[in-house]
Amino acid sequence: MAASFCPPARLLLGPGPCNTAPEVLEALSRPTIGHLDPAFLELMNQIGERLRRLFGTSNKLTFPVSATGSGGMQAVLANLIEPGDPVLVGINGVFGVRFAECARRLGAEVVEVHAAWGEPLDCNAIALEASRKRFKIIGAVHAETSTGVLLGSDGIAKLRSACDASGALLVLDTVTSLAGLPVELDARGIDATWSGTQKCLACPPGLSPISLSPRAMQVIAARKTPVTSWYFDLSLISKYWGSDRAYHHTAPINMLYGIHEALGIVFEEGVDERFERHASAARRLWRGLESRGYELLVEEKHRLFPLTSVKIPEGVDDVSVRKKLLENYDIEIGGGLGPLAGKIWRIGLMGQNANSGTVDLLLHKLDEVT
Ligand SMILES: *Cc1c(COP(=O)(O)O)cnc(C)c1O
């Protein structure tokens, strides 16, 4: 008999994935049925409803793309962008860089407005650019997981007005925010977004919930050129997720059992209660780190709850601490990326891991290895 792979029992406190909720693991193991089975179509309807509720939207086109978060980005941008389109992206970390790069590869003329990594976006500078020129898209990352910086409600409101002035769609990456922080697409006037399952939703990686506003759908309907990606062509995929139920690609059936279960767990707990749990776990971590003399990278008012970036103290070895946490205690935390490599650790408190017991355990083990 072939030997099975048995993963070690890790506590995942990095930038994602986080641990999958046990109920979700159980849901994933249920028998596979056909992607056109009437029972499955009903499940799809429920997933759509639950995602709309969590995203805070009535957008018809709201469903999980069969891909990770980056695939959702590719899908949204490939449908919205045509060669030569002007796109403005605010960048203060890895995922903003990725957003701009993806748009550029789709042929967009990309203007980048940079802020230092660890600092909030300069939304006034973005608004100034937008007042000078018409853009098709103004984009940013809601929760920058590479640095732990949040694009706050004020920032989103400024970007929305910049979009109104420029005739642009507001497009946000909500991979780390969904189910950990309020996203509120409709209330904030966000036209298009992609998220992921392995961050605050506590599912395995593999699906990217996306949502597009009627305004974004009009932009797609007005395309002069076909979407170059056949797999991510939303006009084709939406025939499967919409009332036609036409086969496009085989849906990842069991992953959809998983996201359905994960969304059920979110509403069972209560969305506000879940956000509050992420907030209080993060605050406990911040106080615990600060009381030990650690310095946090991001100013408190711009900090993310699901992801904390902490400066590695002078004389402490980044890799050996992370290695000891993993090997001795089965705890994974993340290192820094790009200019922050070797300078910070990234500690994720996402999904079920956002609780005081987990925070206390991590702080205790961190004491042991430093
Ligand atoms: C994790 C992450 C992504 C990428 O998602 P993948 O599932 O790794 O493709 C994109 N944006 C943000 C903000 C993320 O945290």
Tab-separated table of C-alpha atoms and ligand atoms in Angstrom:
chain	number	residue	atom	x	y	z
A	1	MET	CA	0.000	0.000	0.000
A	2	ALA	CA	1.211	3.503	-0.774
A	3	ALA	CA	2.362	5.384	2.283
A	4	SER	CA	0.114	8.310	3.193
A	5	PHE	CA	1.479	11.727	3.934
A	6	CYS	CA	0.840	12.736	7.503
A	7	PRO	CA	1.542	16.453	8.081
A	8	PRO	CA	3.066	17.562	11.399
A	9	ALA	CA	0.616	19.248	13.789
A	10	ARG	CA	1.622	22.885	13.350
A	11	LEU	CA	0.190	26.012	14.873
A	12	LEU	CA	0.140	28.398	11.903
A	13	LEU	CA	0.817	31.932	13.154
A	14	GLY	CA	2.355	33.343	9.997
A	15	PRO	CA	0.862	35.478	7.228
A	16	GLY	CA	-1.232	32.554	5.942
A	17	PRO	CA	-2.321	29.883	5.647
A	18	CYS	CA	-3.748	29.708	9.146
A	19	ASN	CA	-5.057	26.476	10.633
A	20	THR	CA	-8.149	25.114	8.955
A	21	ALA	CA	-11.144	24.933	11.275
A	22	PRO	CA	-11.833	21.262	12.197
A	23	GLU	CA	-15.428	21.504	10.930
A	24	VAL	CA	-14.059	22.681	7.575
A	25	LEU	CA	-11.617	19.752	7.393
A	26	GLU	CA	-14.532	17.471	8.093
A	27	ALA	CA	-16.639	19.127	5.368
A	28	LEU	CA	-13.783	18.698	2.852
A	29	SER	CA	-13.782	14.956	3.446
A	30	ARG	CA	-17.444	14.459	2.493
A	31	PRO	CA	-18.179	12.476	-0.687
A	32	THR	CA	-17.592	14.276	-3.957
A	33	ILE	CA	-20.691	14.803	-6.112
A	34	GLY	CA	-21.041	16.159	-9.649
A	35	HIS	CA	-20.599	19.853	-10.387
A	36	LEU	CA	-24.026	19.898	-12.086
A	37	ASP	CA	-25.812	17.833	-9.439
A	38	PRO	CA	-28.942	19.709	-8.296
A	39	ALA	CA	-27.750	19.359	-4.681
A	40	PHE	CA	-24.480	21.000	-5.641
A	41	LEU	CA	-26.204	23.851	-7.475
A	42	GLU	CA	-28.131	24.591	-4.287
A	43	LEU	CA	-24.853	24.665	-2.369
A	44	MET	CA	-23.496	27.185	-4.903
A	45	ASN	CA	-26.522	29.422	-4.327
A	46	GLN	CA	-25.908	29.362	-0.604
A	47	ILE	CA	-22.204	30.132	-1.032
A	48	GLY	CA	-23.124	33.131	-3.208
A	49	GLU	CA	-25.588	34.402	-0.595
A	50	ARG	CA	-23.133	33.935	2.253
A	51	LEU	CA	-20.328	35.670	0.373
A	52	ARG	CA	-22.573	38.629	-0.470
A	53	ARG	CA	-23.462	38.941	3.185
A	54	LEU	CA	-19.835	38.805	4.322
A	55	PHE	CA	-18.637	41.196	1.614
A	56	GLY	CA	-21.548	43.543	2.422
A	57	THR	CA	-22.826	43.671	-1.127
A	58	SER	CA	-25.761	42.938	-3.357
A	59	ASN	CA	-23.408	42.413	-6.344
A	60	LYS	CA	-24.800	39.630	-8.495
A	61	LEU	CA	-21.333	38.572	-9.623
A	62	THR	CA	-20.005	37.329	-6.295
A	63	PHE	CA	-18.496	33.854	-6.183
A	64	PRO	CA	-15.246	32.011	-5.396
A	65	VAL	CA	-12.845	31.721	-8.336
A	66	SER	CA	-11.156	28.293	-8.578
A	67	ALA	CA	-7.713	29.611	-7.664
A	68	THR	CA	-5.842	31.154	-4.741
A	69	GLY	CA	-6.000	34.878	-3.970
A	70	SER	CA	-3.517	35.742	-6.706
A	71	GLY	CA	-5.717	33.873	-9.186
A	72	GLY	CA	-8.678	35.981	-8.099
A	73	MET	CA	-6.558	39.082	-8.769
A	74	GLN	CA	-5.675	37.737	-12.208
A	75	ALA	CA	-9.350	37.044	-12.925
A	76	VAL	CA	-10.612	40.464	-11.837
A	77	LEU	CA	-7.866	42.455	-13.558
A	78	ALA	CA	-7.843	40.380	-16.765
A	79	ASN	CA	-11.531	41.159	-17.203
A	80	LEU	CA	-11.370	44.861	-16.323
A	81	ILE	CA	-8.170	45.812	-18.148
A	82	GLU	CA	-7.529	46.174	-21.870
A	83	PRO	CA	-4.165	47.095	-23.392
A	84	GLY	CA	-3.384	50.786	-22.946
A	85	ASP	CA	-5.808	51.334	-20.057
A	86	PRO	CA	-4.555	53.811	-17.445
A	87	VAL	CA	-4.404	52.250	-13.983
A	88	LEU	CA	-3.288	53.906	-10.731
A	89	VAL	CA	-2.034	51.697	-7.898
A	90	GLY	CA	-1.104	52.733	-4.375
A	91	ILE	CA	1.816	50.638	-3.176
A	92	ASN	CA	3.190	50.121	0.331
A	93	GLY	CA	4.149	46.448	0.260
A	94	VAL	CA	4.494	43.206	-1.684
A	95	PHE	CA	0.850	42.836	-2.606
A	96	GLY	CA	0.600	46.351	-4.011
A	97	VAL	CA	3.686	45.606	-6.134
A	98	ARG	CA	1.986	42.411	-7.318
A	99	PHE	CA	-1.242	44.286	-8.167
A	100	ALA	CA	0.674	46.811	-10.302
A	101	GLU	CA	2.741	44.089	-11.984
A	102	CYS	CA	-0.341	42.069	-12.867
A	103	ALA	CA	-2.017	45.160	-14.380
A	104	ARG	CA	1.147	45.981	-16.347
A	105	ARG	CA	1.362	42.455	-17.796
A	106	LEU	CA	-2.227	42.854	-18.962
A	107	GLY	CA	-1.078	45.855	-20.964
A	108	ALA	CA	-2.193	48.647	-18.635
A	109	GLU	CA	-0.304	51.945	-18.422
A	110	VAL	CA	0.377	51.802	-14.712
A	111	VAL	CA	1.063	54.816	-12.522
A	112	GLU	CA	2.388	53.859	-9.091
A	113	VAL	CA	2.145	55.985	-5.965
A	114	HIS	CA	4.540	54.596	-3.381
A	115	ALA	CA	4.640	54.887	0.380
A	116	ALA	CA	7.346	53.421	2.610
A	117	TRP	CA	6.744	49.807	3.664
A	118	GLY	CA	5.210	49.921	7.131
A	119	GLU	CA	3.612	53.326	6.476
A	120	PRO	CA	0.015	53.900	5.327
A	121	LEU	CA	-0.708	54.799	1.711
A	122	ASP	CA	-0.637	58.486	0.912
A	123	CYS	CA	-4.243	58.765	-0.283
A	124	ASN	CA	-3.879	62.522	-0.848
A	125	ALA	CA	-1.036	61.871	-3.283
A	126	ILE	CA	-3.187	59.267	-5.042
A	127	ALA	CA	-6.074	61.749	-5.218
A	128	LEU	CA	-3.727	64.363	-6.689
A	129	GLU	CA	-2.630	61.970	-9.468
A	130	ALA	CA	-6.275	61.106	-10.114
A	131	SER	CA	-7.210	64.784	-10.431
A	132	ARG	CA	-4.694	65.213	-13.245
A	133	LYS	CA	-5.780	62.352	-15.437
A	134	ARG	CA	-8.613	59.929	-16.102
A	135	PHE	CA	-7.902	56.424	-14.817
A	136	LYS	CA	-9.878	53.287	-15.489
A	137	ILE	CA	-8.943	51.743	-12.158
A	138	ILE	CA	-7.632	53.081	-8.887
A	139	GLY	CA	-6.376	50.178	-6.844
A	140	ALA	CA	-4.869	49.354	-3.485
A	141	VAL	CA	-4.515	46.615	-0.907
A	142	HIS	CA	-6.949	46.780	2.005
A	143	ALA	CA	-4.830	44.739	4.419
A	144	GLU	CA	-1.140	44.659	3.369
A	145	THR	CA	-0.003	41.341	4.809
A	146	SER	CA	3.647	41.975	3.963
A	147	THR	CA	3.841	44.885	6.431
A	148	GLY	CA	0.761	44.748	8.669
A	149	VAL	CA	-0.672	48.068	7.453
A	150	LEU	CA	-4.401	48.708	7.064
A	151	LEU	CA	-5.999	50.973	4.503
A	152	GLY	CA	-8.514	52.551	6.898
A	153	SER	CA	-12.068	53.722	6.184
A	154	ASP	CA	-10.872	57.322	5.767
A	155	GLY	CA	-8.336	56.194	3.184
A	156	ILE	CA	-10.927	54.153	1.316
A	157	ALA	CA	-13.288	57.148	1.310
A	158	LYS	CA	-10.525	59.344	-0.142
A	159	LEU	CA	-9.822	56.772	-2.847
A	160	ARG	CA	-13.557	56.584	-3.603
A	161	SER	CA	-13.727	60.355	-4.157
A	162	ALA	CA	-10.575	60.168	-6.263
A	163	CYS	CA	-12.320	57.518	-8.391
A	164	ASP	CA	-15.379	59.737	-8.755
A	165	ALA	CA	-13.175	62.642	-9.862
A	166	SER	CA	-11.280	60.464	-12.307
A	167	GLY	CA	-14.117	58.273	-13.612
A	168	ALA	CA	-12.341	55.201	-12.250
A	169	LEU	CA	-13.386	51.952	-10.621
A	170	LEU	CA	-12.202	51.398	-7.050
A	171	VAL	CA	-10.506	47.995	-6.872
A	172	LEU	CA	-9.197	46.543	-3.602
A	173	ASP	CA	-7.323	43.382	-2.629
A	174	THR	CA	-9.186	42.051	0.430
A	175	VAL	CA	-7.322	38.746	0.785
A	176	THR	CA	-6.361	39.206	4.437
A	177	SER	CA	-9.324	41.338	5.504
A	178	LEU	CA	-12.306	39.154	4.593
A	179	ALA	CA	-13.742	37.541	7.767
A	180	GLY	CA	-11.194	39.343	9.963
A	181	LEU	CA	-12.078	42.999	9.327
A	182	PRO	CA	-15.156	44.761	7.897
A	183	VAL	CA	-14.946	44.945	4.089
A	184	GLU	CA	-18.350	46.553	3.298
A	185	LEU	CA	-18.104	46.732	-0.474
A	186	ASP	CA	-21.374	48.551	-1.152
A	187	ALA	CA	-21.235	51.033	1.726
A	188	ARG	CA	-17.699	52.035	0.738
A	189	GLY	CA	-18.266	52.040	-3.012
A	190	ILE	CA	-15.684	49.347	-3.787
A	191	ASP	CA	-16.287	48.190	-7.368
A	192	ALA	CA	-14.245	45.031	-7.519
A	193	THR	CA	-12.299	42.859	-5.132
A	194	TRP	CA	-10.612	39.499	-4.669
A	195	SER	CA	-10.011	37.641	-1.453
A	196	GLY	CA	-8.699	34.265	-0.309
A	197	THR	CA	-9.767	31.377	1.858
A	198	GLN	CA	-6.620	30.590	3.845
A	199	LYS	CA	-6.407	33.811	5.809
A	200	CYS	CA	-9.191	34.874	8.194
A	201	LEU	CA	-11.747	32.438	6.729
A	202	ALA	CA	-9.726	29.509	8.123
A	203	CYS	CA	-10.077	27.297	5.056
A	204	PRO	CA	-7.245	25.726	3.082
A	205	PRO	CA	-5.865	27.786	0.178
A	206	GLY	CA	-7.508	27.151	-3.165
A	207	LEU	CA	-10.435	29.529	-3.663
A	208	SER	CA	-10.600	33.262	-4.225
A	209	PRO	CA	-13.944	34.903	-3.456
A	210	ILE	CA	-14.442	37.828	-5.824
A	211	SER	CA	-17.173	40.419	-6.283
A	212	LEU	CA	-17.831	42.957	-9.039
A	213	SER	CA	-20.275	45.872	-8.908
A	214	PRO	CA	-22.780	46.648	-11.680
A	215	ARG	CA	-20.432	49.509	-12.669
A	216	ALA	CA	-17.561	47.040	-13.053
A	217	MET	CA	-19.809	44.708	-15.051
A	218	GLN	CA	-20.591	47.586	-17.430
A	219	VAL	CA	-16.878	48.113	-17.955
A	220	ILE	CA	-16.504	44.429	-18.845
A	221	ALA	CA	-19.545	44.538	-21.153
A	222	ALA	CA	-18.001	47.517	-22.990
A	223	ARG	CA	-14.694	45.722	-23.747
A	224	LYS	CA	-13.419	46.120	-27.287
A	225	THR	CA	-11.152	43.080	-27.078
A	226	PRO	CA	-11.864	39.591	-25.721
A	227	VAL	CA	-10.411	38.651	-22.342
A	228	THR	CA	-7.127	36.956	-23.200
A	229	SER	CA	-7.425	34.405	-20.392
A	230	TRP	CA	-9.923	31.729	-21.361
A	231	TYR	CA	-9.923	30.164	-17.895
A	232	PHE	CA	-10.587	33.464	-16.112
A	233	ASP	CA	-13.083	34.929	-18.588
A	234	LEU	CA	-15.856	36.012	-16.216
A	235	SER	CA	-18.448	36.152	-18.985
A	236	LEU	CA	-17.903	32.391	-19.418
A	237	ILE	CA	-17.545	31.464	-15.725
A	238	SER	CA	-20.591	33.502	-14.745
A	239	LYS	CA	-22.707	31.290	-16.997
A	240	TYR	CA	-21.889	28.462	-14.588
A	241	TRP	CA	-22.326	30.510	-11.408
A	242	GLY	CA	-25.437	32.234	-12.836
A	243	SER	CA	-28.782	30.742	-13.820
A	244	ASP	CA	-27.539	29.015	-17.009
A	245	ARG	CA	-25.435	26.526	-15.018
A	246	ALA	CA	-23.389	25.914	-18.151
A	247	TYR	CA	-20.241	23.845	-17.727
A	248	HIS	CA	-17.038	25.883	-17.993
A	249	HIS	CA	-14.527	24.019	-15.819
A	250	THR	CA	-15.117	21.422	-13.144
A	251	ALA	CA	-15.691	23.289	-9.909
A	252	PRO	CA	-13.379	22.215	-7.043
A	253	ILE	CA	-16.346	20.497	-5.391
A	254	ASN	CA	-14.864	19.639	-2.004
A	255	MET	CA	-13.221	23.048	-1.568
A	256	LEU	CA	-16.675	24.520	-2.057
A	257	TYR	CA	-17.998	22.292	0.753
A	258	GLY	CA	-15.159	23.796	2.756
A	259	ILE	CA	-15.905	27.454	2.073
A	260	HIS	CA	-19.612	26.883	2.662
A	261	GLU	CA	-18.812	25.448	6.078
A	262	ALA	CA	-16.297	28.210	6.857
A	263	LEU	CA	-18.823	30.918	5.998
A	264	GLY	CA	-21.419	29.133	8.142
A	265	ILE	CA	-18.988	29.251	11.068
A	266	VAL	CA	-18.463	32.991	10.549
A	267	PHE	CA	-22.195	33.744	10.773
A	268	GLU	CA	-22.721	31.346	13.635
A	269	GLU	CA	-20.145	33.244	15.654
A	270	GLY	CA	-21.437	36.608	14.411
A	271	VAL	CA	-19.500	38.841	12.069
A	272	ASP	CA	-19.001	41.640	14.604
A	273	GLU	CA	-18.026	39.169	17.308
A	274	ARG	CA	-15.472	37.658	14.951
A	275	PHE	CA	-13.960	41.061	14.118
A	276	GLU	CA	-13.846	41.908	17.833
A	277	ARG	CA	-12.116	38.602	18.604
A	278	HIS	CA	-9.434	39.364	15.994
A	279	ALA	CA	-9.021	42.865	17.469
A	280	SER	CA	-8.715	41.776	21.081
A	281	ALA	CA	-6.288	38.945	20.317
A	282	ALA	CA	-4.099	41.372	18.358
A	283	ARG	CA	-4.155	43.960	21.156
A	284	ARG	CA	-3.131	41.299	23.655
A	285	LEU	CA	-0.228	40.331	21.382
A	286	TRP	CA	0.855	43.979	20.977
A	287	ARG	CA	0.830	44.594	24.734
A	288	GLY	CA	2.666	41.324	25.365
A	289	LEU	CA	5.357	42.121	22.810
A	290	GLU	CA	5.771	45.717	23.984
A	291	SER	CA	6.049	44.660	27.627
A	292	ARG	CA	8.955	42.423	26.574
A	293	GLY	CA	10.702	45.351	24.913
A	294	TYR	CA	9.815	44.537	21.312
A	295	GLU	CA	9.023	47.385	18.949
A	296	LEU	CA	6.193	47.077	16.433
A	297	LEU	CA	6.774	48.213	12.856
A	298	VAL	CA	3.467	49.986	12.295
A	299	GLU	CA	1.979	52.886	14.210
A	300	GLU	CA	-1.007	51.641	16.220
A	301	LYS	CA	-3.688	53.534	14.308
A	302	HIS	CA	-2.633	51.966	10.995
A	303	ARG	CA	-2.119	48.423	12.315
A	304	LEU	CA	-3.870	45.330	11.056
A	305	PHE	CA	-5.456	43.040	13.625
A	306	PRO	CA	-4.956	39.774	11.697
A	307	LEU	CA	-1.236	40.404	11.022
A	308	THR	CA	1.292	42.036	13.327
A	309	SER	CA	4.784	42.960	12.210
A	310	VAL	CA	7.367	43.151	14.969
A	311	LYS	CA	10.935	44.386	14.643
A	312	ILE	CA	13.586	41.752	15.300
A	313	PRO	CA	15.739	43.051	18.159
A	314	GLU	CA	19.421	43.758	17.634
A	315	GLY	CA	21.494	40.614	18.143
A	316	VAL	CA	18.572	38.211	17.707
A	317	ASP	CA	18.879	35.834	14.762
A	318	ASP	CA	15.762	35.828	12.586
A	319	VAL	CA	16.096	32.403	11.016
A	320	SER	CA	17.261	30.514	14.095
A	321	VAL	CA	14.353	31.821	16.212
A	322	ARG	CA	11.813	30.829	13.596
A	323	LYS	CA	13.495	27.461	13.179
A	324	LYS	CA	13.413	26.772	16.931
A	325	LEU	CA	9.757	27.775	17.182
A	326	LEU	CA	8.923	25.373	14.390
A	327	GLU	CA	11.144	22.470	15.353
A	328	ASN	CA	10.758	22.601	19.127
A	329	TYR	CA	7.192	23.843	19.438
A	330	ASP	CA	5.498	23.288	16.058
A	331	ILE	CA	4.770	27.011	15.773
A	332	GLU	CA	5.139	28.796	12.442
A	333	ILE	CA	5.568	32.561	12.242
A	334	GLY	CA	6.575	34.520	9.129
A	335	GLY	CA	9.730	36.429	8.237
A	336	GLY	CA	9.934	39.770	6.479
A	337	LEU	CA	9.730	40.205	2.700
A	338	GLY	CA	11.699	42.462	0.348
A	339	PRO	CA	13.301	45.387	2.182
A	340	LEU	CA	11.952	44.018	5.483
A	341	ALA	CA	13.614	40.592	5.148
A	342	GLY	CA	15.602	39.835	8.309
A	343	LYS	CA	14.188	42.972	9.949
A	344	ILE	CA	10.706	41.864	11.053
A	345	TRP	CA	8.658	38.844	11.996
A	346	ARG	CA	5.106	38.625	10.831
A	347	ILE	CA	2.686	37.115	13.303
A	348	GLY	CA	-0.749	36.178	12.050
A	349	LEU	CA	-3.735	35.777	14.342
A	350	MET	CA	-6.303	34.656	11.834
A	351	GLY	CA	-9.488	32.609	12.034
A	352	GLN	CA	-9.583	30.302	15.038
A	353	ASN	CA	-6.030	31.319	16.000
A	354	ALA	CA	-7.210	34.789	17.031
A	355	ASN	CA	-7.639	34.031	20.722
A	356	SER	CA	-5.910	34.886	23.990
A	357	GLY	CA	-4.694	31.335	24.710
A	358	THR	CA	-2.828	31.204	21.417
A	359	VAL	CA	-1.299	34.646	22.031
A	360	ASP	CA	-0.093	33.634	25.500
A	361	LEU	CA	1.350	30.377	24.180
A	362	LEU	CA	3.255	32.159	21.432
A	363	LEU	CA	4.657	34.810	23.793
A	364	HIS	CA	5.758	32.094	26.221
A	365	LYS	CA	7.503	30.065	23.512
A	366	LEU	CA	9.064	33.182	22.026
A	367	ASP	CA	10.576	33.872	25.458
A	368	GLU	CA	12.052	30.381	25.457
A	369	VAL	CA	13.768	30.696	22.085
A	370	THR	CA	15.129	34.250	22.332
B	1	LIG	C1	-1.911	36.109	0.746
B	1	LIG	C2	-2.192	37.359	0.010
B	1	LIG	C3	-2.318	37.377	-1.394
B	1	LIG	C4	-1.998	36.206	-2.263
B	1	LIG	O1	-2.882	35.171	-2.116
B	1	LIG	P1	-2.441	33.694	-2.570
B	1	LIG	O2	-3.596	32.912	-2.012
B	1	LIG	O3	-1.144	33.419	-1.910
B	1	LIG	O4	-2.385	33.655	-4.024
B	1	LIG	C5	-2.677	38.569	-1.998
B	1	LIG	N1	-2.874	39.676	-1.287
B	1	LIG	C6	-2.760	39.708	0.057
B	1	LIG	C7	-2.998	40.973	0.787
B	1	LIG	C8	-2.413	38.541	0.740
B	1	LIG	O5	-2.285	38.570	2.062
